[in-house]
mmCIF file of C-alpha atoms and ligand atoms in Angstrom:
data_model
loop_
_atom_site.group_PDB
_atom_site.id
_atom_site.type_symbol
_atom_site.label_atom_id
_atom_site.label_comp_id
_atom_site.label_asym_id
_atom_site.label_seq_id
_atom_site.Cartn_x
_atom_site.Cartn_y
_atom_site.Cartn_z
ATOM 1 C CA MET E 17 -14.844 -8.836 38.235
ATOM 2 C CA GLY E 18 -14.014 -7.232 34.907
ATOM 3 C CA GLY E 19 -17.182 -6.848 32.897
ATOM 4 C CA ILE E 20 -20.026 -9.018 31.723
ATOM 5 C CA LEU E 21 -20.389 -10.283 28.188
ATOM 6 C CA THR E 22 -23.999 -11.094 27.450
ATOM 7 C CA ILE E 23 -25.088 -12.890 24.307
ATOM 8 C CA ASP E 24 -28.715 -13.350 23.389
ATOM 9 C CA ARG E 25 -28.735 -16.813 21.865
ATOM 10 C CA GLU E 26 -32.056 -16.446 20.062
ATOM 11 C CA GLN E 27 -30.887 -13.218 18.476
ATOM 12 C CA PHE E 28 -27.515 -14.766 17.588
ATOM 13 C CA ILE E 29 -29.287 -17.562 15.679
ATOM 14 C CA LYS E 30 -31.689 -15.123 14.027
ATOM 15 C CA SER E 31 -28.830 -12.846 12.907
ATOM 16 C CA ALA E 32 -26.846 -15.796 11.534
ATOM 17 C CA ARG E 33 -29.818 -17.153 9.626
ATOM 18 C CA HIS E 34 -30.525 -13.720 8.177
ATOM 19 C CA ALA E 35 -26.889 -13.167 7.189
ATOM 20 C CA ALA E 36 -26.763 -16.547 5.431
ATOM 21 C CA GLY E 37 -29.664 -15.454 3.224
ATOM 22 C CA GLY E 38 -30.744 -19.030 2.580
ATOM 23 C CA LYS E 39 -27.398 -19.935 0.967
ATOM 24 C CA ASN E 40 -24.945 -22.673 1.902
ATOM 25 C CA VAL E 41 -22.481 -21.172 4.330
ATOM 26 C CA ILE E 42 -19.126 -22.178 5.737
ATOM 27 C CA ALA E 43 -19.087 -20.331 9.070
ATOM 28 C CA VAL E 44 -15.678 -18.936 9.975
ATOM 29 C CA VAL E 45 -15.252 -19.797 13.649
ATOM 30 C CA LYS E 46 -11.544 -19.149 14.119
ATOM 31 C CA ASN E 47 -10.273 -17.259 17.170
ATOM 32 C CA ASN E 48 -12.894 -18.734 19.470
ATOM 33 C CA ALA E 49 -15.635 -17.843 16.978
ATOM 34 C CA TYR E 50 -14.633 -14.169 16.943
ATOM 35 C CA ASN E 51 -14.727 -14.524 20.734
ATOM 36 C CA TYR E 52 -18.420 -15.336 20.879
ATOM 37 C CA GLY E 53 -17.285 -18.745 22.179
ATOM 38 C CA LEU E 54 -16.575 -21.697 19.878
ATOM 39 C CA GLU E 55 -18.977 -24.272 21.344
ATOM 40 C CA PHE E 56 -21.745 -21.717 21.743
ATOM 41 C CA ALA E 57 -21.320 -20.439 18.176
ATOM 42 C CA VAL E 58 -21.073 -23.864 16.522
ATOM 43 C CA ARG E 59 -24.180 -25.145 18.294
ATOM 44 C CA SER E 60 -26.071 -21.970 17.455
ATOM 45 C CA PHE E 61 -24.962 -22.024 13.806
ATOM 46 C CA LEU E 62 -26.173 -25.616 13.540
ATOM 47 C CA GLU E 63 -29.561 -24.413 14.739
ATOM 48 C CA ALA E 64 -29.439 -21.680 12.116
ATOM 49 C CA GLY E 65 -28.975 -24.392 9.463
ATOM 50 C CA ILE E 66 -25.203 -23.961 8.967
ATOM 51 C CA HIS E 67 -23.289 -27.252 8.936
ATOM 52 C CA SER E 68 -19.871 -26.295 7.570
ATOM 53 C CA PHE E 69 -17.125 -24.540 9.492
ATOM 54 C CA ALA E 70 -13.741 -23.020 8.795
ATOM 55 C CA THR E 71 -10.960 -22.462 11.283
ATOM 56 C CA THR E 72 -7.191 -22.305 11.543
ATOM 57 C CA SER E 73 -6.458 -24.472 14.584
ATOM 58 C CA PHE E 74 -6.514 -28.198 15.249
ATOM 59 C CA ASP E 75 -7.801 -27.571 18.741
ATOM 60 C CA GLU E 76 -10.875 -25.787 17.374
ATOM 61 C CA ALA E 77 -11.342 -28.449 14.675
ATOM 62 C CA ARG E 78 -11.360 -31.157 17.348
ATOM 63 C CA ARG E 79 -13.929 -29.279 19.404
ATOM 64 C CA ILE E 80 -16.162 -28.774 16.348
ATOM 65 C CA ARG E 81 -15.885 -32.472 15.485
ATOM 66 C CA ASN E 82 -16.923 -33.374 19.041
ATOM 67 C CA ILE E 83 -20.094 -31.351 18.558
ATOM 68 C CA HIS E 84 -20.980 -32.523 15.065
ATOM 69 C CA ASN E 85 -19.679 -35.678 13.487
ATOM 70 C CA ASP E 86 -20.868 -34.876 9.957
ATOM 71 C CA ALA E 87 -19.823 -31.226 9.755
ATOM 72 C CA MET E 88 -17.555 -30.233 6.885
ATOM 73 C CA ILE E 89 -14.587 -28.652 8.660
ATOM 74 C CA PHE E 90 -12.332 -26.666 6.378
ATOM 75 C CA MET E 91 -8.846 -25.765 7.547
ATOM 76 C CA MET E 92 -7.696 -22.462 6.067
ATOM 77 C CA ASN E 93 -4.000 -22.763 7.032
ATOM 78 C CA PRO E 94 -1.493 -25.208 5.527
ATOM 79 C CA LEU E 95 -1.253 -28.222 7.887
ATOM 80 C CA TYR E 96 1.365 -30.889 8.399
ATOM 81 C CA ASP E 97 -0.103 -33.289 10.964
ATOM 82 C CA PHE E 98 -1.664 -35.721 8.507
ATOM 83 C CA ASP E 99 -2.678 -38.282 11.149
ATOM 84 C CA SER E 100 -4.872 -35.684 12.856
ATOM 85 C CA ILE E 101 -6.260 -34.516 9.501
ATOM 86 C CA ARG E 102 -7.370 -38.091 8.779
ATOM 87 C CA ALA E 103 -8.581 -38.828 12.299
ATOM 88 C CA LEU E 104 -10.745 -35.702 12.299
ATOM 89 C CA ASN E 105 -11.803 -36.112 8.654
ATOM 90 C CA LEU E 106 -10.845 -32.532 7.811
ATOM 91 C CA HIS E 107 -10.921 -30.729 4.508
ATOM 92 C CA ILE E 108 -7.652 -28.818 4.103
ATOM 93 C CA THR E 109 -6.288 -26.110 1.881
ATOM 94 C CA LEU E 110 -3.741 -27.037 -0.768
ATOM 95 C CA PRO E 111 -1.618 -23.914 -0.578
ATOM 96 C CA SER E 112 1.177 -24.253 -3.159
ATOM 97 C CA LEU E 113 3.090 -26.377 -5.647
ATOM 98 C CA GLU E 114 5.916 -26.785 -3.138
ATOM 99 C CA TYR E 115 3.565 -28.143 -0.474
ATOM 100 C CA TYR E 116 2.020 -30.535 -2.984
ATOM 101 C CA TYR E 117 5.300 -32.004 -4.200
ATOM 102 C CA GLU E 118 6.630 -32.327 -0.661
ATOM 103 C CA TYR E 119 3.555 -34.096 0.728
ATOM 104 C CA GLN E 120 1.867 -35.652 -2.334
ATOM 105 C CA ASN E 121 2.204 -39.207 -1.046
ATOM 106 C CA THR E 122 0.947 -38.419 2.435
ATOM 107 C CA LEU E 123 -2.033 -36.538 1.018
ATOM 108 C CA ALA E 124 -3.634 -39.672 -0.488
ATOM 109 C CA GLY E 125 -7.326 -39.885 0.387
ATOM 110 C CA ILE E 126 -7.445 -36.465 2.062
ATOM 111 C CA ASN E 127 -10.012 -33.861 0.972
ATOM 112 C CA VAL E 128 -8.188 -30.815 -0.367
ATOM 113 C CA HIS E 129 -9.395 -27.464 -1.710
ATOM 114 C CA LEU E 130 -7.045 -25.770 -4.177
ATOM 115 C CA GLU E 131 -6.255 -22.262 -2.970
ATOM 116 C CA TYR E 132 -5.813 -19.342 -5.356
ATOM 117 C CA ALA E 133 -3.490 -16.620 -4.030
ATOM 118 C CA GLY E 134 -5.085 -13.721 -5.911
ATOM 119 C CA LEU E 135 -4.305 -10.216 -4.716
ATOM 120 C CA PHE E 136 -4.614 -11.204 -1.048
ATOM 121 C CA ASN E 137 -1.644 -13.506 -1.572
ATOM 122 C CA ARG E 138 -1.159 -14.839 1.948
ATOM 123 C CA SER E 139 -1.044 -18.329 0.527
ATOM 124 C CA GLY E 140 -2.171 -20.195 -2.605
ATOM 125 C CA PHE E 141 -1.350 -21.051 -6.209
ATOM 126 C CA GLU E 142 -0.280 -18.282 -8.568
ATOM 127 C CA ASP E 143 -2.505 -19.207 -11.501
ATOM 128 C CA SER E 144 -4.574 -21.885 -13.240
ATOM 129 C CA ASP E 145 -1.477 -23.355 -14.951
ATOM 130 C CA GLU E 146 -0.047 -24.333 -11.562
ATOM 131 C CA MET E 147 -3.351 -25.915 -10.594
ATOM 132 C CA ILE E 148 -3.613 -27.806 -13.880
ATOM 133 C CA GLU E 149 -0.094 -29.151 -13.331
ATOM 134 C CA ILE E 150 -1.295 -30.680 -10.041
ATOM 135 C CA LEU E 151 -4.575 -31.940 -11.476
ATOM 136 C CA ARG E 152 -2.702 -33.744 -14.275
ATOM 137 C CA HIS E 153 -0.060 -35.059 -11.911
ATOM 138 C CA GLN E 154 -2.808 -36.536 -9.759
ATOM 139 C CA ALA E 155 -4.626 -38.069 -12.718
ATOM 140 C CA ASP E 156 -1.468 -40.050 -13.555
ATOM 141 C CA LYS E 157 -1.485 -41.702 -10.127
ATOM 142 C CA PRO E 158 -3.382 -44.902 -9.288
ATOM 143 C CA PRO E 159 -6.776 -43.965 -7.723
ATOM 144 C CA ASP E 160 -5.850 -45.123 -4.216
ATOM 145 C CA GLU E 161 -2.807 -42.827 -4.188
ATOM 146 C CA ARG E 162 -4.714 -39.691 -5.156
ATOM 147 C CA MET E 163 -5.958 -36.910 -2.944
ATOM 148 C CA ARG E 164 -9.621 -36.036 -3.114
ATOM 149 C CA ILE E 165 -9.670 -32.686 -4.864
ATOM 150 C CA SER E 166 -13.088 -31.679 -3.611
ATOM 151 C CA GLY E 167 -12.911 -27.904 -3.609
ATOM 152 C CA ILE E 168 -11.377 -24.675 -4.834
ATOM 153 C CA TRP E 169 -11.244 -21.376 -2.982
ATOM 154 C CA THR E 170 -9.756 -17.943 -2.615
ATOM 155 C CA HIS E 171 -9.999 -15.039 -0.201
ATOM 156 C CA PHE E 172 -10.647 -11.443 -1.226
ATOM 157 C CA GLY E 173 -8.435 -8.958 0.589
ATOM 158 C CA TYR E 174 -10.208 -5.879 -0.726
ATOM 159 C CA ALA E 175 -13.932 -6.689 -0.526
ATOM 160 C CA ASP E 176 -14.266 -4.567 2.637
ATOM 161 C CA GLU E 177 -12.572 -1.553 1.040
ATOM 162 C CA LEU E 178 -15.351 0.145 -0.893
ATOM 163 C CA GLU E 179 -13.248 3.051 -2.033
ATOM 164 C CA MET E 180 -10.509 0.854 -3.560
ATOM 165 C CA GLU E 181 -10.784 -0.679 -7.012
ATOM 166 C CA GLU E 182 -8.748 -3.807 -6.181
ATOM 167 C CA TYR E 183 -11.832 -5.837 -5.301
ATOM 168 C CA GLU E 184 -13.041 -5.672 -8.898
ATOM 169 C CA ILE E 185 -9.575 -6.751 -10.028
ATOM 170 C CA GLU E 186 -9.277 -9.710 -7.639
ATOM 171 C CA ARG E 187 -12.823 -10.787 -8.464
ATOM 172 C CA GLY E 188 -12.025 -10.655 -12.201
ATOM 173 C CA LEU E 189 -8.831 -12.684 -11.738
ATOM 174 C CA TRP E 190 -10.734 -15.318 -9.779
ATOM 175 C CA PHE E 191 -13.481 -15.612 -12.396
ATOM 176 C CA SER E 192 -10.976 -16.021 -15.211
ATOM 177 C CA LEU E 193 -9.092 -18.670 -13.208
ATOM 178 C CA LEU E 194 -12.349 -20.633 -12.793
ATOM 179 C CA ASP E 195 -13.145 -20.171 -16.502
ATOM 180 C CA ASN E 196 -9.697 -21.446 -17.532
ATOM 181 C CA LEU E 197 -10.087 -24.531 -15.359
ATOM 182 C CA SER E 198 -13.632 -25.191 -16.501
ATOM 183 C CA SER E 199 -12.687 -24.855 -20.176
ATOM 184 C CA GLN E 200 -10.166 -27.671 -19.596
ATOM 185 C CA GLY E 201 -12.839 -29.817 -17.978
ATOM 186 C CA TYR E 202 -11.963 -29.128 -14.346
ATOM 187 C CA ASP E 203 -14.944 -28.409 -12.121
ATOM 188 C CA PHE E 204 -15.200 -28.773 -8.360
ATOM 189 C CA ASP E 205 -17.838 -29.954 -5.896
ATOM 190 C CA ILE E 206 -17.196 -27.121 -3.432
ATOM 191 C CA VAL E 207 -16.423 -23.586 -4.630
ATOM 192 C CA HIS E 208 -16.095 -20.808 -2.047
ATOM 193 C CA ALA E 209 -14.606 -17.347 -2.158
ATOM 194 C CA GLN E 210 -16.855 -14.758 -0.584
ATOM 195 C CA ASN E 211 -16.575 -13.210 2.852
ATOM 196 C CA SER E 212 -19.309 -11.054 4.389
ATOM 197 C CA ALA E 213 -18.447 -7.890 2.449
ATOM 198 C CA SER E 214 -18.236 -9.657 -0.900
ATOM 199 C CA PHE E 215 -21.627 -11.328 -0.333
ATOM 200 C CA ALA E 216 -23.192 -8.005 0.684
ATOM 201 C CA ARG E 217 -21.814 -6.378 -2.463
ATOM 202 C CA ASP E 218 -22.526 -9.087 -5.029
ATOM 203 C CA GLY E 219 -24.810 -11.830 -3.669
ATOM 204 C CA LEU E 220 -23.603 -15.408 -4.139
ATOM 205 C CA PHE E 221 -21.506 -15.687 -7.317
ATOM 206 C CA GLU E 222 -22.791 -17.975 -10.039
ATOM 207 C CA GLY E 223 -21.283 -21.441 -9.882
ATOM 208 C CA HIS E 224 -20.236 -21.028 -6.244
ATOM 209 C CA THR E 225 -21.582 -23.600 -3.812
ATOM 210 C CA HIS E 226 -20.820 -21.824 -0.518
ATOM 211 C CA LEU E 227 -20.237 -18.466 1.084
ATOM 212 C CA ARG E 228 -17.473 -18.316 3.690
ATOM 213 C CA LEU E 229 -18.817 -15.841 6.205
ATOM 214 C CA GLY E 230 -17.523 -14.493 9.474
ATOM 215 C CA ILE E 231 -18.492 -11.080 10.765
ATOM 216 C CA SER E 232 -21.996 -10.818 9.263
ATOM 217 C CA LEU E 233 -22.991 -14.092 10.931
ATOM 218 C CA TYR E 234 -21.992 -12.465 14.228
ATOM 219 C CA GLY E 235 -24.319 -9.519 13.624
ATOM 220 C CA SER E 236 -21.888 -6.780 12.556
ATOM 221 C CA ARG E 237 -21.950 -4.891 9.284
ATOM 222 C CA PRO E 238 -18.877 -5.684 7.153
ATOM 223 C CA TYR E 239 -18.990 -2.061 6.016
ATOM 224 C CA PHE E 240 -20.849 0.893 7.440
ATOM 225 C CA GLU E 241 -22.989 1.819 4.430
ATOM 226 C CA LEU E 242 -25.187 -1.266 4.950
ATOM 227 C CA GLU E 243 -28.543 -1.125 6.762
ATOM 228 C CA ALA E 244 -27.972 -1.609 10.501
ATOM 229 C CA ALA E 245 -31.380 -3.308 10.772
ATOM 230 C CA ASP E 246 -30.072 -6.177 8.613
ATOM 231 C CA TYR E 247 -27.263 -6.965 11.060
ATOM 232 C CA VAL E 248 -28.526 -7.195 14.611
ATOM 233 C CA GLN E 249 -25.802 -7.525 17.254
ATOM 234 C CA SER E 250 -26.611 -10.152 19.882
ATOM 235 C CA LEU E 251 -23.684 -9.233 22.116
ATOM 236 C CA GLU E 252 -23.652 -6.726 24.939
ATOM 237 C CA LEU E 253 -20.621 -5.783 27.011
ATOM 238 C CA LYS E 254 -21.234 -4.005 30.285
ATOM 239 C CA ALA E 255 -19.579 -3.287 33.611
ATOM 240 C CA GLU E 256 -20.611 -2.394 37.121
ATOM 241 C CA ILE E 257 -19.896 0.972 38.679
ATOM 242 C CA VAL E 258 -17.638 0.501 41.687
ATOM 243 C CA GLN E 259 -17.633 4.102 42.838
ATOM 244 C CA ILE E 260 -19.044 7.553 42.083
ATOM 245 C CA ARG E 261 -16.827 10.513 42.972
ATOM 246 C CA CYS E 262 -16.901 14.275 42.712
ATOM 247 C CA ILE E 263 -13.697 15.767 41.332
ATOM 248 C CA LYS E 264 -12.726 19.394 41.808
ATOM 249 C CA ALA E 265 -11.825 21.432 38.731
ATOM 250 C CA LYS E 266 -8.210 20.846 37.507
ATOM 251 C CA ARG E 267 -7.703 18.006 40.025
ATOM 252 C CA LYS E 268 -5.950 15.160 38.226
ATOM 253 C CA VAL E 269 -7.158 11.563 38.129
ATOM 254 C CA GLY E 270 -5.540 8.336 36.932
ATOM 255 C CA TYR E 271 -2.014 7.382 35.813
ATOM 256 C CA GLY E 272 -0.036 10.400 34.803
ATOM 257 C CA GLY E 273 -3.067 12.548 35.560
ATOM 258 C CA SER E 274 -4.730 11.313 32.387
ATOM 259 C CA TYR E 275 -7.987 13.069 33.316
ATOM 260 C CA ALA E 276 -8.223 16.603 34.740
ATOM 261 C CA PRO E 277 -11.682 18.177 34.357
ATOM 262 C CA GLU E 278 -11.956 21.882 33.543
ATOM 263 C CA LYS E 279 -14.838 22.316 36.001
ATOM 264 C CA ASP E 280 -16.051 20.423 39.064
ATOM 265 C CA SER E 281 -17.202 17.051 37.745
ATOM 266 C CA ARG E 282 -18.889 13.868 38.802
ATOM 267 C CA ILE E 283 -17.280 10.624 37.676
ATOM 268 C CA ALA E 284 -18.258 6.956 37.688
ATOM 269 C CA VAL E 285 -15.452 4.424 38.070
ATOM 270 C CA ALA E 286 -16.398 1.308 36.061
ATOM 271 C CA ASP E 287 -15.063 -2.160 36.756
ATOM 272 C CA ILE E 288 -13.523 -2.843 33.338
ATOM 273 C CA GLY E 289 -10.345 -1.806 31.528
ATOM 274 C CA TYR E 290 -7.850 -2.646 28.837
ATOM 275 C CA GLY E 291 -6.953 -5.835 30.695
ATOM 276 C CA ASP E 292 -10.460 -6.997 29.832
ATOM 277 C CA GLY E 293 -9.960 -6.145 26.183
ATOM 278 C CA ILE E 294 -11.249 -2.600 25.851
ATOM 279 C CA LEU E 295 -9.148 -1.001 23.151
ATOM 280 C CA ARG E 296 -7.644 2.365 24.013
ATOM 281 C CA LYS E 297 -9.146 3.844 20.859
ATOM 282 C CA ARG E 298 -12.588 2.601 21.928
ATOM 283 C CA ALA E 299 -12.174 4.510 25.201
ATOM 284 C CA ALA E 300 -11.908 7.759 23.253
ATOM 285 C CA PHE E 301 -15.674 7.573 22.734
ATOM 286 C CA ASP E 302 -18.872 7.256 24.766
ATOM 287 C CA CYS E 303 -20.551 4.560 26.786
ATOM 288 C CA ILE E 304 -24.226 4.315 27.739
ATOM 289 C CA ILE E 305 -25.501 4.537 31.312
ATOM 290 C CA ALA E 306 -29.240 4.274 31.986
ATOM 291 C CA GLY E 307 -30.012 4.935 28.340
ATOM 292 C CA LYS E 308 -27.839 8.046 28.017
ATOM 293 C CA ARG E 309 -24.440 8.527 26.388
ATOM 294 C CA TYR E 310 -21.548 9.703 28.570
ATOM 295 C CA PRO E 311 -17.897 10.293 27.637
ATOM 296 C CA ILE E 312 -15.209 7.851 28.763
ATOM 297 C CA LYS E 313 -12.364 9.988 30.141
ATOM 298 C CA SER E 314 -9.682 7.549 31.187
ATOM 299 C CA LEU E 315 -8.837 3.877 30.651
ATOM 300 C CA MET E 316 -6.757 1.812 33.058
ATOM 301 C CA MET E 317 -6.003 -1.893 33.226
ATOM 302 C CA SER E 318 -9.095 -2.812 35.265
ATOM 303 C CA HIS E 319 -10.995 0.470 35.456
ATOM 304 C CA MET E 320 -12.544 3.110 33.300
ATOM 305 C CA ILE E 321 -13.509 6.643 34.287
ATOM 306 C CA VAL E 322 -16.717 8.067 32.865
ATOM 307 C CA GLU E 323 -17.848 11.666 33.306
ATOM 308 C CA VAL E 324 -21.479 11.514 34.423
ATOM 309 C CA ASP E 325 -24.293 13.790 35.619
ATOM 310 C CA ASP E 326 -26.328 13.691 38.823
ATOM 311 C CA SER E 327 -28.770 11.110 37.513
ATOM 312 C CA VAL E 328 -26.237 8.245 37.517
ATOM 313 C CA THR E 329 -26.195 5.987 40.581
ATOM 314 C CA LEU E 330 -24.063 3.117 41.815
ATOM 315 C CA ASP E 331 -26.772 0.678 40.710
ATOM 316 C CA ASP E 332 -26.499 1.649 37.050
ATOM 317 C CA GLU E 333 -24.573 -0.383 34.491
ATOM 318 C CA VAL E 334 -22.024 0.960 32.046
ATOM 319 C CA ILE E 335 -22.709 -0.334 28.529
ATOM 320 C CA ILE E 336 -19.672 -0.466 26.271
ATOM 321 C CA TYR E 337 -21.186 -2.485 23.428
ATOM 322 C CA SER E 338 -24.822 -3.252 22.656
ATOM 323 C CA ASN E 339 -27.096 -3.089 19.678
ATOM 324 C CA ARG E 340 -27.353 0.672 20.413
ATOM 325 C CA MET E 341 -23.558 0.949 20.774
ATOM 326 C CA ARG E 342 -22.596 -1.277 17.943
ATOM 327 C CA ILE E 343 -19.148 -2.658 17.336
ATOM 328 C CA ASP E 344 -19.460 -1.608 13.688
ATOM 329 C CA GLU E 345 -20.244 1.983 14.774
ATOM 330 C CA PHE E 346 -16.764 2.138 16.346
ATOM 331 C CA THR E 347 -15.166 0.431 13.356
ATOM 332 C CA ASN E 348 -16.503 3.329 11.318
ATOM 333 C CA LYS E 349 -15.022 5.765 13.859
ATOM 334 C CA GLY E 350 -11.583 4.228 13.371
ATOM 335 C CA VAL E 351 -11.334 2.174 16.584
ATOM 336 C CA GLY E 352 -10.325 -0.962 14.626
ATOM 337 C CA ALA E 353 -11.913 -3.664 12.501
ATOM 338 C CA ASN E 354 -14.991 -5.397 13.940
ATOM 339 C CA SER E 355 -12.961 -8.567 14.386
ATOM 340 C CA GLU E 356 -10.164 -6.587 16.065
ATOM 341 C CA GLN E 357 -12.524 -5.214 18.708
ATOM 342 C CA LEU E 358 -14.074 -8.650 19.256
ATOM 343 C CA GLY E 359 -10.747 -10.477 19.182
ATOM 344 C CA ALA E 360 -9.331 -8.226 21.890
ATOM 345 C CA LEU E 361 -12.012 -9.143 24.445
ATOM 346 C CA ASN E 362 -10.489 -11.088 27.311
ATOM 347 C CA TYR E 363 -12.275 -14.392 27.453
ATOM 348 C CA GLN E 364 -10.661 -15.202 30.818
ATOM 349 C CA SER E 365 -11.621 -12.090 32.725
ATOM 350 C CA LEU E 366 -15.087 -11.358 31.340
ATOM 351 C CA LYS E 367 -18.047 -13.147 32.844
ATOM 352 C CA ARG E 368 -20.229 -14.662 30.140
ATOM 353 C CA VAL E 369 -23.984 -14.829 30.296
ATOM 354 C CA ILE E 370 -26.044 -16.495 27.578
ATOM 355 C CA LEU E 371 -29.600 -15.197 27.438
ATOM 356 C CA ASN E 372 -32.551 -17.222 26.161
ATOM 357 C CA ASP E 373 -30.813 -20.521 26.710
ATOM 358 C CA ALA E 374 -31.200 -23.201 29.337
ATOM 359 C CA GLU E 375 -27.538 -24.098 29.051
ATOM 360 C CA VAL E 376 -24.830 -21.721 30.272
ATOM 361 C CA PHE E 377 -21.605 -21.930 28.331
ATOM 362 C CA GLY E 378 -18.579 -21.191 30.508
HETATM 363 C C1 PLP C 423 -9.831 -16.909 4.751
HETATM 364 C C2 PLP C 423 -10.992 -16.205 5.342
HETATM 365 N N1 PLP C 423 -12.214 -16.381 4.828
HETATM 366 C C3 PLP C 423 -13.300 -15.763 5.330
HETATM 367 C C4 PLP C 423 -13.204 -14.919 6.414
HETATM 368 C C5 PLP C 423 -14.444 -14.230 6.936
HETATM 369 O O1 PLP C 423 -14.386 -12.862 6.693
HETATM 370 P P1 PLP C 423 -15.515 -11.881 7.260
HETATM 371 O O2 PLP C 423 -15.435 -11.950 8.734
HETATM 372 O O3 PLP C 423 -15.148 -10.564 6.705
HETATM 373 O O4 PLP C 423 -16.812 -12.407 6.736
HETATM 374 C C6 PLP C 423 -11.953 -14.692 6.998
HETATM 375 C C7 PLP C 423 -11.811 -13.793 8.131
HETATM 376 O O5 PLP C 423 -10.807 -13.322 8.523
HETATM 377 C C8 PLP C 423 -10.817 -15.359 6.450
HETATM 378 O O6 PLP C 423 -9.582 -15.188 6.951
#
């Protein structure tokens, strides 16, 4: 079967509402809403009072639009299918001078947010002079040929890195860009820059209309030093035990004899593996069975071997993630970013169960 992903919907909504802190939020729902499930997450965020969404794919934008006709949907990647942008009434990033000059005529009437490259520099304008060039160029056009410049944004690449000083630098560059624009009379209806870590560090910046949050809405700490109680994880990942075996000392188990106990040992074979999205680095640590931590000893495509004691039975469940075995705990242990662990989960092979909800989302 390959594991069961359980999400407590009430807790998911509670965690999202708490993470938003009463501010306007654009919820980042790319990659199947960090694999919580796009439809599930969007509906739950709406209940938590969040009505704006950001993603990178047309497919996800379409599915969000089907759920909520009035949602502000912000597309973080440069896009080229202008018919779909109009049909879905999307807000899009304006990523560069080159893009603008190439598509300026086609962009008429479309909501754009000017993107500042900053230190992250995946995309965006270099500085305020480039933006002012565009703003002036637009002002010279007849109104019906102009884009709607409704927002400005950037992304901080260092907000999650507490020990690096670059966050202060990128934040300073962003503030001076906004000051330059404002001093020339350019202000924007929608201003968004902060991810979960930046919000946790600084609160909502003055003059900013929205946060653009991902991981904190999903109940994980963007960095480990934060209070766990403020970020409650609604997701649990567990697997059934398919067999319990006794292994003689030095007898090898698994591919290439990956596990060979020093002394006679009892093992539980769990019905989940890397094919279901368990990262190999995650399998270097414990799982929980009947409330107790046990070491994972070997990871295969569809199975996992756990060294157990006599108390474990075939009826027990193997917990890989829960609020007691938090994703962010393993991020701190070097398994991979929160989003990396979530993104790896195999949406096809894992059975999904939504708790505290009448509707079951496939
Ligand atoms: C452009 C952009 N903004 C915001 C976020 C949300 O970041 P976080 O999940 O750290 O809150 C992401 C996530 O990757 C992103 O790519």
